[in-house]
Amino acid sequence: FVIGGNSQGQCGFGGVTDKVKSFQHLPLPDATGAIVKVVCGMDHSLLLSCDGKVFSCGWGADGQTGLGFFDDAVKVSQLEGELSGVKIKDISSAVDCCLAVSVIAATYIAVARDNYSETFKKIIV
């Protein structure tokens, strides 16, 4: 369920409104396992499923959603690219930066503003 500011689609329920004033059910992609962690940046959100998949939505102007484009993502979408087939065990986000740590201890990062990354990139093996 989601509630709060949604001017860039960071609540992920499929539309953009200034605020979601009451709890709304968050529709997730069909193949999503149970969500075990949610983290938020300035105006974007990341979700981690029990099976190690990462999903995001919200403001993507600086690439911080990791979805491969710079538009806002108003629906929750699974991250692909470098994360395709990688089981993630933890995620973190602050302002315009996101981190994902895989079960094999590789770290992936989506950094905005500095290098305008569109997708997560592997930085440590």
GROMACS .gro file of C-alpha atoms in nm:
model
  125
    1PHE     CA    1   0.000   0.000   0.000
    2VAL     CA    2   0.118   0.356  -0.069
    3ILE     CA    3   0.040   0.704   0.059
    4GLY     CA    4   0.206   1.046   0.032
    5GLY     CA    5   0.363   1.272  -0.230
    6ASN     CA    6   0.330   1.143  -0.586
    7SER     CA    7   0.415   1.436  -0.813
    8GLN     CA    8   0.669   1.223  -1.006
    9GLY     CA    9   0.491   0.889  -0.974
   10GLN     CA   10   0.700   0.774  -0.676
   11CYS     CA   11   0.400   0.593  -0.525
   12GLY     CA   12   0.397   0.377  -0.839
   13PHE     CA   13   0.026   0.313  -0.869
   14GLY     CA   14   0.003   0.427  -1.232
   15GLY     CA   15  -0.082   0.794  -1.220
   16VAL     CA   16   0.067   1.126  -1.119
   17THR     CA   17  -0.111   1.332  -0.857
   18ASP     CA   18   0.024   1.582  -0.610
   19LYS     CA   19  -0.059   1.359  -0.315
   20VAL     CA   20  -0.209   1.021  -0.243
   21LYS     CA   21  -0.421   1.113   0.059
   22SER     CA   22  -0.535   0.767   0.166
   23PHE     CA   23  -0.366   0.429   0.140
   24GLN     CA   24  -0.390   0.284  -0.212
   25HIS     CA   25  -0.314  -0.074  -0.311
   26LEU     CA   26   0.009  -0.083  -0.512
   27PRO     CA   27  -0.024  -0.297  -0.827
   28LEU     CA   28   0.293  -0.498  -0.889
   29PRO     CA   29   0.409  -0.690  -1.197
   30ASP     CA   30   0.260  -1.042  -1.215
   31ALA     CA   31   0.580  -1.237  -1.143
   32THR     CA   32   0.665  -1.042  -0.828
   33GLY     CA   33   0.736  -1.236  -0.509
   34ALA     CA   34   0.660  -1.083  -0.170
   35ILE     CA   35   0.818  -0.741  -0.122
   36VAL     CA   36   1.068  -0.757   0.166
   37LYS     CA   37   1.217  -0.408   0.153
   38VAL     CA   38   1.122  -0.062   0.028
   39VAL     CA   39   1.361   0.234   0.013
   40CYS     CA   40   1.299   0.585  -0.109
   41GLY     CA   41   1.513   0.854  -0.263
   42MET     CA   42   1.411   1.214  -0.308
   43ASP     CA   43   1.118   1.140  -0.545
   44HIS     CA   44   1.166   0.775  -0.642
   45SER     CA   45   1.114   0.438  -0.478
   46LEU     CA   46   1.288   0.099  -0.496
   47LEU     CA   47   1.135  -0.232  -0.394
   48LEU     CA   48   1.314  -0.561  -0.330
   49SER     CA   49   1.129  -0.891  -0.365
   50CYS     CA   50   1.194  -1.208  -0.166
   51ASP     CA   51   1.334  -1.370  -0.481
   52GLY     CA   52   1.599  -1.098  -0.526
   53LYS     CA   53   1.435  -0.884  -0.796
   54VAL     CA   54   1.447  -0.504  -0.782
   55PHE     CA   55   1.163  -0.278  -0.893
   56SER     CA   56   1.145   0.100  -0.912
   57CYS     CA   57   0.917   0.392  -0.988
   58GLY     CA   58   0.914   0.770  -0.965
   59TRP     CA   59   1.131   1.057  -1.076
   60GLY     CA   60   1.388   0.943  -1.330
   61ALA     CA   61   1.523   1.274  -1.461
   62ASP     CA   62   1.876   1.185  -1.353
   63GLY     CA   63   1.858   0.810  -1.420
   64GLN     CA   64   1.801   0.724  -1.054
   65THR     CA   65   1.524   0.473  -1.124
   66GLY     CA   66   1.776   0.253  -1.308
   67LEU     CA   67   1.515   0.172  -1.571
   68GLY     CA   68   1.720   0.287  -1.871
   69PHE     CA   69   1.541   0.617  -1.940
   70PHE     CA   70   1.515   0.964  -1.788
   71ASP     CA   71   1.137   1.002  -1.777
   72ASP     CA   72   0.922   0.954  -1.470
   73ALA     CA   73   0.809   0.596  -1.415
   74VAL     CA   74   0.455   0.610  -1.279
   75LYS     CA   75   0.417   0.230  -1.255
   76VAL     CA   76   0.640  -0.010  -1.066
   77SER     CA   77   0.873  -0.181  -1.316
   78GLN     CA   78   1.137  -0.449  -1.274
   79LEU     CA   79   1.497  -0.342  -1.330
   80GLU     CA   80   1.675  -0.529  -1.606
   81GLY     CA   81   2.009  -0.444  -1.773
   82GLU     CA   82   2.304  -0.537  -1.551
   83LEU     CA   83   2.061  -0.667  -1.287
   84SER     CA   84   1.894  -0.912  -1.525
   85GLY     CA   85   1.933  -1.260  -1.375
   86VAL     CA   86   2.123  -1.128  -1.070
   87LYS     CA   87   1.975  -1.211  -0.729
   88ILE     CA   88   1.989  -0.898  -0.512
   89LYS     CA   89   1.994  -0.925  -0.132
   90ASP     CA   90   1.987  -0.558  -0.030
   91ILE     CA   91   1.906  -0.214  -0.168
   92SER     CA   92   1.966   0.142  -0.052
   93SER     CA   93   1.880   0.487  -0.180
   94ALA     CA   94   1.936   0.851  -0.090
   95VAL     CA   95   1.841   1.160  -0.289
   96ASP     CA   96   1.942   1.061  -0.649
   97CYS     CA   97   2.163   0.759  -0.582
   98CYS     CA   98   2.073   0.390  -0.550
   99LEU     CA   99   2.275   0.083  -0.452
  100ALA     CA  100   2.198  -0.286  -0.489
  101VAL     CA  101   2.409  -0.565  -0.337
  102SER     CA  102   2.388  -0.912  -0.492
  103VAL     CA  103   2.401  -1.243  -0.307
  104ILE     CA  104   2.752  -1.296  -0.450
  105ALA     CA  105   2.860  -0.966  -0.290
  106ALA     CA  106   2.888  -0.767  -0.612
  107THR     CA  107   2.764  -0.411  -0.571
  108TYR     CA  108   2.561  -0.233  -0.837
  109ILE     CA  109   2.505   0.140  -0.841
  110ALA     CA  110   2.276   0.383  -1.019
  111VAL     CA  111   2.422   0.727  -0.962
  112ALA     CA  112   2.254   1.039  -1.084
  113ARG     CA  113   2.377   1.393  -1.139
  114ASP     CA  114   2.747   1.302  -1.161
  115ASN     CA  115   2.745   1.064  -1.456
  116TYR     CA  116   2.377   1.040  -1.551
  117SER     CA  117   2.368   0.663  -1.540
  118GLU     CA  118   2.056   0.518  -1.697
  119THR     CA  119   2.086   0.171  -1.547
  120PHE     CA  120   2.263   0.000  -1.261
  121LYS     CA  121   2.634  -0.063  -1.326
  122LYS     CA  122   2.848  -0.326  -1.155
  123ILE     CA  123   3.120  -0.152  -0.954
  124ILE     CA  124   3.270  -0.418  -0.724
  125VAL     CA  125   3.322  -0.791  -0.781
   0.00000   0.00000   0.00000
